[in-house]
PDB file of C-alpha atoms in Angstrom:
ATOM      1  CA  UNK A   1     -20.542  24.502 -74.659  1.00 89.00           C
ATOM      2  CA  UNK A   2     -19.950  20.735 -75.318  1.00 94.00           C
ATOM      3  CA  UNK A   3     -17.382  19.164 -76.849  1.00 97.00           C
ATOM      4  CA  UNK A   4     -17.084  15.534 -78.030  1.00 98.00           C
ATOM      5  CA  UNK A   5     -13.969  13.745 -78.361  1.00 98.00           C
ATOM      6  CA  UNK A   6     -14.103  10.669 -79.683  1.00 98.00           C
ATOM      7  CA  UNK A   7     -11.100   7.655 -79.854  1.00 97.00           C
ATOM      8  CA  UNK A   8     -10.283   6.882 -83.688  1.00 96.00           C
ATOM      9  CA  UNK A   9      -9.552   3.225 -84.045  1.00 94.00           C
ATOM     10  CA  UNK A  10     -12.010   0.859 -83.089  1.00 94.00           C
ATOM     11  CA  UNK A  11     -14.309   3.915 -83.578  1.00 97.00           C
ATOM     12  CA  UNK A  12     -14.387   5.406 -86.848  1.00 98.00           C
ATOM     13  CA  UNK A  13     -11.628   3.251 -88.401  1.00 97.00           C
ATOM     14  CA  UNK A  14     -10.223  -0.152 -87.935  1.00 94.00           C
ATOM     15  CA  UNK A  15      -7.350  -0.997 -86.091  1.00 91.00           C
ATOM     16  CA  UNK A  16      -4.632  -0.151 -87.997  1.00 93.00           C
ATOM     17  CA  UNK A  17      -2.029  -2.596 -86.475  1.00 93.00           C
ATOM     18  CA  UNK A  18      -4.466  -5.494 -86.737  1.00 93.00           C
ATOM     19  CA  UNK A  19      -5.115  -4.413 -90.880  1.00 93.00           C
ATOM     20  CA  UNK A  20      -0.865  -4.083 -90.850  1.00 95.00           C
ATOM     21  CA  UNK A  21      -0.677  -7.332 -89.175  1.00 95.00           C
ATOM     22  CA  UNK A  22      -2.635  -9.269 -91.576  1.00 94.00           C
ATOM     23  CA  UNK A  23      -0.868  -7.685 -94.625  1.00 94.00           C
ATOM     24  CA  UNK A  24       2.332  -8.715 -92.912  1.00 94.00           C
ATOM     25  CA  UNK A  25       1.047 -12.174 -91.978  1.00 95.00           C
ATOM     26  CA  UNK A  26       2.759 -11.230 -88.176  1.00 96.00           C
ATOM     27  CA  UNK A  27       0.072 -12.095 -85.671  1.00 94.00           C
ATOM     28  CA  UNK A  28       1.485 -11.459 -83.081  1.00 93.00           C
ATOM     29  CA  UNK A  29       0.964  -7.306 -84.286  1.00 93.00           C
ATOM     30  CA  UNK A  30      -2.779  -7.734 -83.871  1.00 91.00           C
ATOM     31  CA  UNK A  31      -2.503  -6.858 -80.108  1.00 89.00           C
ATOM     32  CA  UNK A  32      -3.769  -3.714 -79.081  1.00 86.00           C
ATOM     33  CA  UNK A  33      -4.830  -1.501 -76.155  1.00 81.00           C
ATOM     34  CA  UNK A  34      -7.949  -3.454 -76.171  1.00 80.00           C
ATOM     35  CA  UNK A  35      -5.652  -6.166 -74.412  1.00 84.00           C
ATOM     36  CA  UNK A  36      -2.650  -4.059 -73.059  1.00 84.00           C
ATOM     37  CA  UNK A  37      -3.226  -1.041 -71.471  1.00 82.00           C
ATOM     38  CA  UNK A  38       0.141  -0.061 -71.331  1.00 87.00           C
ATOM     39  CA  UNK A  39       1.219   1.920 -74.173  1.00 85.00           C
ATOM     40  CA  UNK A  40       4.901   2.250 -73.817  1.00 88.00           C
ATOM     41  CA  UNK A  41       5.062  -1.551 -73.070  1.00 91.00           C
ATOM     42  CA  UNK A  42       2.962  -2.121 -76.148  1.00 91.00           C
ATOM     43  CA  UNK A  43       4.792   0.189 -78.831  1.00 91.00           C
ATOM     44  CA  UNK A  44       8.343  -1.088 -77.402  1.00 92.00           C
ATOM     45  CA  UNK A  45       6.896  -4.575 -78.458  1.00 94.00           C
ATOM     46  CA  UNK A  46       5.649  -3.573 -81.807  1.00 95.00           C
ATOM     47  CA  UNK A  47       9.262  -1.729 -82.776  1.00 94.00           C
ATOM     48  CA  UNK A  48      10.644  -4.635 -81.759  1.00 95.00           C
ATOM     49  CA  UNK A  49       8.610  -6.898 -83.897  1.00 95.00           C
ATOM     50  CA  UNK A  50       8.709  -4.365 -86.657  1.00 95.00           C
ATOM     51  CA  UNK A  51      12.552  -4.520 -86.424  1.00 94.00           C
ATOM     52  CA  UNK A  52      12.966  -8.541 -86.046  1.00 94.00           C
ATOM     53  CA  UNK A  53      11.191  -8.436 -89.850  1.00 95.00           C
ATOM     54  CA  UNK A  54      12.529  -5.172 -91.037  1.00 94.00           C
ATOM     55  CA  UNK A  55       9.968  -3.491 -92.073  1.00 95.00           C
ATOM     56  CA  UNK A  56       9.281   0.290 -91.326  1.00 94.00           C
ATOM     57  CA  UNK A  57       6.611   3.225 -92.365  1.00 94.00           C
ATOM     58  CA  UNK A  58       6.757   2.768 -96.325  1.00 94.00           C
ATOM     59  CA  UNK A  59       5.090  -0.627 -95.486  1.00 95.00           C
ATOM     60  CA  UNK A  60       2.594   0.214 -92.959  1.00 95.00           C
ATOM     61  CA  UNK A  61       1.625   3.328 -94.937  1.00 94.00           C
ATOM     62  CA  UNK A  62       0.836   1.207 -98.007  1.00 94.00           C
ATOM     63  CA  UNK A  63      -1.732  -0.508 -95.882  1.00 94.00           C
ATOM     64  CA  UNK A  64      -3.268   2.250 -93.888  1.00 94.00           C
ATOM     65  CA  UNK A  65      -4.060   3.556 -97.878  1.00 93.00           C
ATOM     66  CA  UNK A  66      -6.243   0.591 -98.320  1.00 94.00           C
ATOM     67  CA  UNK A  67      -7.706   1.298 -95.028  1.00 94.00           C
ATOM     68  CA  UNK A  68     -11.569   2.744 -95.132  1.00 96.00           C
ATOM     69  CA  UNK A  69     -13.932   4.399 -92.285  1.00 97.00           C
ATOM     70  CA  UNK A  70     -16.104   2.058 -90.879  1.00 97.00           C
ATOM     71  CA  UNK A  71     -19.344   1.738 -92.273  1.00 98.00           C
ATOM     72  CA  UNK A  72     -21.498   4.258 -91.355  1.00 98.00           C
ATOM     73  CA  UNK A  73     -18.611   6.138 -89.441  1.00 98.00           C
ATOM     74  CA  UNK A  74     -18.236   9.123 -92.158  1.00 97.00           C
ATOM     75  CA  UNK A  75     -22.176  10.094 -91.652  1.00 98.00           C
ATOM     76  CA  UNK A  76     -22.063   9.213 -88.729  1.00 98.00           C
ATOM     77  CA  UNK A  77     -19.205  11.850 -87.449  1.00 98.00           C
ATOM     78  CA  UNK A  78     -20.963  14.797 -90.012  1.00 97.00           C
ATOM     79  CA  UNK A  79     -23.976  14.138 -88.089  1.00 97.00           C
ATOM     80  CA  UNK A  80     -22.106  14.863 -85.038  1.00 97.00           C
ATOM     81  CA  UNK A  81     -20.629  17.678 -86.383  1.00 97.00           C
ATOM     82  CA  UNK A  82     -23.909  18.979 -87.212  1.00 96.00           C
ATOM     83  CA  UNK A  83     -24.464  19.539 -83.176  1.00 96.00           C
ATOM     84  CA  UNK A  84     -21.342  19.758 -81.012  1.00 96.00           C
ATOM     85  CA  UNK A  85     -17.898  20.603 -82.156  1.00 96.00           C
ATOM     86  CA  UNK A  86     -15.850  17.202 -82.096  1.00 98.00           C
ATOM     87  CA  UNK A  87     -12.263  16.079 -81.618  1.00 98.00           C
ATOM     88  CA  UNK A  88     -10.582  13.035 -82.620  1.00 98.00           C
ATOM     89  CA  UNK A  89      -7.969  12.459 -79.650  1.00 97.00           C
ATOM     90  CA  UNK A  90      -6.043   9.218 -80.681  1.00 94.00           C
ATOM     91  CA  UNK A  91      -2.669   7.536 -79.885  1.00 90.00           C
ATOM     92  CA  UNK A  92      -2.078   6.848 -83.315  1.00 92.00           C
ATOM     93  CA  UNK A  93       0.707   9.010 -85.250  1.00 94.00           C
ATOM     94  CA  UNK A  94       0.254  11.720 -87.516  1.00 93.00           C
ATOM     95  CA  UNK A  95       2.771   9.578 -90.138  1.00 93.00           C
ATOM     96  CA  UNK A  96      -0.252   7.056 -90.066  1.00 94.00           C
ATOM     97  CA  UNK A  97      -3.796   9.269 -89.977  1.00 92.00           C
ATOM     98  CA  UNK A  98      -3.385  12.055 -93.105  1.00 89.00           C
ATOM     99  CA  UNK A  99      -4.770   9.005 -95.208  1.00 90.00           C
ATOM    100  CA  UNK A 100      -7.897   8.373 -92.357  1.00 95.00           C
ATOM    101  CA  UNK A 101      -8.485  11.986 -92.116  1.00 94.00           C
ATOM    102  CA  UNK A 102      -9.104  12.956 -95.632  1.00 94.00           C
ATOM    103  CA  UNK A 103     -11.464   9.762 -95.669  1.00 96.00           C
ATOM    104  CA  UNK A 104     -13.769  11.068 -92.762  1.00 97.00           C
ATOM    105  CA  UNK A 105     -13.590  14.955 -93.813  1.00 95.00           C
ATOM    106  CA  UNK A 106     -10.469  16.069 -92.524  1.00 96.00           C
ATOM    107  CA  UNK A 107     -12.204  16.012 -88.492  1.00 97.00           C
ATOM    108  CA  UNK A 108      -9.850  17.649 -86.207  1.00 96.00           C
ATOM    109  CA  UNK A 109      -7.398  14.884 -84.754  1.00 97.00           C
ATOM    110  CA  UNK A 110      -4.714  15.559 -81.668  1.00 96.00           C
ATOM    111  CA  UNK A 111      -2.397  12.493 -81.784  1.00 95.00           C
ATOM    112  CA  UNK A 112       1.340  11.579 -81.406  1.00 94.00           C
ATOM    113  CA  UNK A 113       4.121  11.615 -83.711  1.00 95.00           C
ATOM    114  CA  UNK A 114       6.819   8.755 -84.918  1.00 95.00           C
ATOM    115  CA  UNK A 115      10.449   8.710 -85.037  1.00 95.00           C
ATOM    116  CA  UNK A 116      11.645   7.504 -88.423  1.00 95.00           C
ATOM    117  CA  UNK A 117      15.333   7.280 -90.023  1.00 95.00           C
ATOM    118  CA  UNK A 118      16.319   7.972 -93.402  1.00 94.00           C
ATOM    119  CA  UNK A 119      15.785   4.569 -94.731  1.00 94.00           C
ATOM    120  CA  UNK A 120      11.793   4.157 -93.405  1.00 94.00           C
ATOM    121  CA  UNK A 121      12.751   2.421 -89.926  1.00 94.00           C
ATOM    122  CA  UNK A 122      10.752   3.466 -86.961  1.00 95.00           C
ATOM    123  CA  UNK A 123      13.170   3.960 -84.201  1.00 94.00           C
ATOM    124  CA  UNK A 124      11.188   5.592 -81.790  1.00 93.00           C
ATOM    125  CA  UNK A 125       7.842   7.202 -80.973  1.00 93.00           C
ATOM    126  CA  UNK A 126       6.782  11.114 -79.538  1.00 92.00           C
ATOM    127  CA  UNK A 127       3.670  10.997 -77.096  1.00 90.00           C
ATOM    128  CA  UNK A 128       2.003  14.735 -77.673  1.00 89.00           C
ATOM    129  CA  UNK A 129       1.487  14.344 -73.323  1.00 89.00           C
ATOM    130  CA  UNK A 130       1.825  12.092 -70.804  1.00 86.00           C
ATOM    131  CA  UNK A 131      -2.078  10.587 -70.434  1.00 88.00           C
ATOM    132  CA  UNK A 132      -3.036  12.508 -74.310  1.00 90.00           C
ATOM    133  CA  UNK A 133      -6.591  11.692 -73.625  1.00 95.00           C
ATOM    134  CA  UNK A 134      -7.354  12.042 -70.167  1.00 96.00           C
ATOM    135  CA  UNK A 135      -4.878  15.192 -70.376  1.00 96.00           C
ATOM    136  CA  UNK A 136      -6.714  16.749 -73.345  1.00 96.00           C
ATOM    137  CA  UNK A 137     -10.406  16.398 -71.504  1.00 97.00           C
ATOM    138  CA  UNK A 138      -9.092  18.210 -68.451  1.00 97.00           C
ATOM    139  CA  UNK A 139      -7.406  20.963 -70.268  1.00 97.00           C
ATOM    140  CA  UNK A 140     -10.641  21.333 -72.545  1.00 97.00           C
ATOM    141  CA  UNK A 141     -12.895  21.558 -69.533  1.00 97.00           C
ATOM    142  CA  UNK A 142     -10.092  24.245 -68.028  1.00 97.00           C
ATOM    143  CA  UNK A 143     -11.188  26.719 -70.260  1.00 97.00           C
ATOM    144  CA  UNK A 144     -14.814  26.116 -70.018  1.00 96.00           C
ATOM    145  CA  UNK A 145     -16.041  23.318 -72.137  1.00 96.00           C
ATOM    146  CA  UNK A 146     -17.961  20.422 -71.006  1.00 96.00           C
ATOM    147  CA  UNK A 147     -16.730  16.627 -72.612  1.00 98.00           C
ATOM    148  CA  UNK A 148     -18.405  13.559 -73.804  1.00 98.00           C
ATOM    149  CA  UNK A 149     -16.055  10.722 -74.759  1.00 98.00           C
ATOM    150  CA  UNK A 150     -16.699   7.706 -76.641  1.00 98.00           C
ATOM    151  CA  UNK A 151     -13.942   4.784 -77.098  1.00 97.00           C
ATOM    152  CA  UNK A 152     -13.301   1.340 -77.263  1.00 95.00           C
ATOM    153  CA  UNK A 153     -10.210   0.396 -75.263  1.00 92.00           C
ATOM    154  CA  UNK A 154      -8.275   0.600 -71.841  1.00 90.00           C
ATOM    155  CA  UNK A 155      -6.617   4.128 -72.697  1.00 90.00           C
ATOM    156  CA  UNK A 156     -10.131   5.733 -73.754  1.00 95.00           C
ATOM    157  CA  UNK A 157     -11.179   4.875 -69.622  1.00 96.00           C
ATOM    158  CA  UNK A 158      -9.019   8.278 -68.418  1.00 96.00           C
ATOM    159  CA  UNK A 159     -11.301  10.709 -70.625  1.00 97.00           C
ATOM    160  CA  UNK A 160     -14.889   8.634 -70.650  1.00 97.00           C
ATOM    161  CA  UNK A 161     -14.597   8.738 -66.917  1.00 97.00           C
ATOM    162  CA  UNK A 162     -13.426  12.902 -66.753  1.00 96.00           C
ATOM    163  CA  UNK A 163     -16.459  14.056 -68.710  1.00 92.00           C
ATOM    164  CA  UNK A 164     -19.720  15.316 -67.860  1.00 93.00           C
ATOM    165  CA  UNK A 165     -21.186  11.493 -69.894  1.00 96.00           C
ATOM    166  CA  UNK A 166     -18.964   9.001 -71.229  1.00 97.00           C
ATOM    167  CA  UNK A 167     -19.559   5.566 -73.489  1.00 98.00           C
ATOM    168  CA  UNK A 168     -17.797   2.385 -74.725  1.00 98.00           C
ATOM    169  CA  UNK A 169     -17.946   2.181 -77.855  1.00 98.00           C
ATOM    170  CA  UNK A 170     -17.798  -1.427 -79.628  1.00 96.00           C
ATOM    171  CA  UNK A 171     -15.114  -2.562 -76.972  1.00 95.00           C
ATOM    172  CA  UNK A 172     -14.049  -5.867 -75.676  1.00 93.00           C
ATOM    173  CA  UNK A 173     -16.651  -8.183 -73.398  1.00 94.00           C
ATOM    174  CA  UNK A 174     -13.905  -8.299 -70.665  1.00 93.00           C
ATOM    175  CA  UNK A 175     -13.863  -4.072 -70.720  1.00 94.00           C
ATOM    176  CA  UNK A 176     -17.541  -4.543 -70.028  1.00 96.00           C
ATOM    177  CA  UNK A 177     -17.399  -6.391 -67.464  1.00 95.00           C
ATOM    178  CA  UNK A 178     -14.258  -4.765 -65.819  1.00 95.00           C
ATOM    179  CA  UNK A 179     -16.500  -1.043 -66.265  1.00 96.00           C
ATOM    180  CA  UNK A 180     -20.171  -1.840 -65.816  1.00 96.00           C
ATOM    181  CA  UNK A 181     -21.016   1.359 -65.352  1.00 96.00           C
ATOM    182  CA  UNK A 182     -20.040   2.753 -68.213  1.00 97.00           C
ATOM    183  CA  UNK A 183     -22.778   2.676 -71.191  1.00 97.00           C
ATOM    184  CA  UNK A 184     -21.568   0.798 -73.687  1.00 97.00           C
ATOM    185  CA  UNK A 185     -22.751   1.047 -77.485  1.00 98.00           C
ATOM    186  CA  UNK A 186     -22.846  -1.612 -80.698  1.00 97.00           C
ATOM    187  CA  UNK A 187     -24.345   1.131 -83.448  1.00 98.00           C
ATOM    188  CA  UNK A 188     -23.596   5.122 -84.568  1.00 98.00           C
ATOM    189  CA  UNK A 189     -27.491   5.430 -84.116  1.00 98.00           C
ATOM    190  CA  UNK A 190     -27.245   4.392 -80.471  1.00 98.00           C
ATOM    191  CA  UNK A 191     -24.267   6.479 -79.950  1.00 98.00           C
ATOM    192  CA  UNK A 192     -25.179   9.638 -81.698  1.00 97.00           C
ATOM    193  CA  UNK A 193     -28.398   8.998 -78.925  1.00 97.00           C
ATOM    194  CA  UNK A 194     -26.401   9.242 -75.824  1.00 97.00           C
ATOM    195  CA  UNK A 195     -24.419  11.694 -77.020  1.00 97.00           C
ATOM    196  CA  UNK A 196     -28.076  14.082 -77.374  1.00 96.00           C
ATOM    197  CA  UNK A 197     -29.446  12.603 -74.349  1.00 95.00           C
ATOM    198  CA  UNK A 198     -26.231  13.943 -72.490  1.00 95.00           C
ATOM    199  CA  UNK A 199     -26.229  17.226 -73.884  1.00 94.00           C
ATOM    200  CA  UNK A 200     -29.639  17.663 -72.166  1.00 87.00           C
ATOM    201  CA  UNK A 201     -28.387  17.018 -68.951  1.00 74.00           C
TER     202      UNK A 201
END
């Protein structure tokens, strides 16, 4: 039996620290994993930045309400649904998705959790597991499942890579060229393609 697991950001919705970074007028919040593949590293650098302007959740969860799916992302994913089960397996935090979720059909979604004091301000951050992606794949293939895996930046590499197929999914020209084995997609239709063609493998 096959199970998908898909990246969410950069996949089905858009970056949420870019969309909080232009609300904020902070550029320097648009980085991502796309360009630092270091997630501790990054996240110390965003509470930092998030601290320098105090600012906390209430602020970043009024954007992520304006946030929508990506066109085509909703039918996209209950196509997919139609065929393979599916799991969202994201480093975002369950204080930021509940708004994304309900969006897309409430998919299933493994992520991480934030630290937040009584007035709003993120202190800290929980990672579900060391590696959550590539640890998730290996567990799900543990107990029999095989894994396609679809994402778009530097910490989506551990799980594409683990699975019986794996794609890129709109990522970066530099990710390309760094992985150029690695199929990499522009549309839903040519990604909902590979994901069939694997299954017949």
């Amino acid at each position: 039996m096959y199970i998908t697991c898909l990246d969410l950001e950069g996949v089905l919705v858009p970056e949420i620290w870019i969309a909080f970074s232009e609300a904020a007028h902070i550029p320097e919040l648009r980085i991502t994993t796309r360009e630092e593949p270091d997630y501790d590293k990054l996240m110390r650098y965003r509470l930092g930045i998030l601290k320098e302007h105090h600012l906390g959740l209430k602020e970043i969860q009024k954007t992520i309400e304006a946030i929508d799916p990506l066109p085509g992302a909703k039918e996209f994913l209950d196509e997919l649904r139609s065929f393979t089960q599916v799991i969202i397996i994201s480093d975002t935090f369950t204080q930021f998705a509940s708004p994304l979720m309900k969006k897309l059909g409430w998919p299933t979604l493994f992520c991480n959790s934030l630290e937040v004091a009584a007035d709003g301000e993120i202190t800290g951050y929980k990672m579900r597991i060391k590696d959550s992606k590539l640890a998730t794949v290996k567990a799900l293939q543990s107990v029999g499942f095989d894994t396609i895996a679809s994402g778009d930046s530097y910490n989506d590499l551990g799980m594409i890579k683990a699975g019986r197929a794996g794609f890129l999914f709109r990522t970066t020209g530099q990710i390309k060229r760094d992985y150029p084995d690695i199929p990499a997609f522009e549309t839903y239709d040519e990604l909902l393609n590979g994901i069939r063609s694997a299954m017949k493998m």
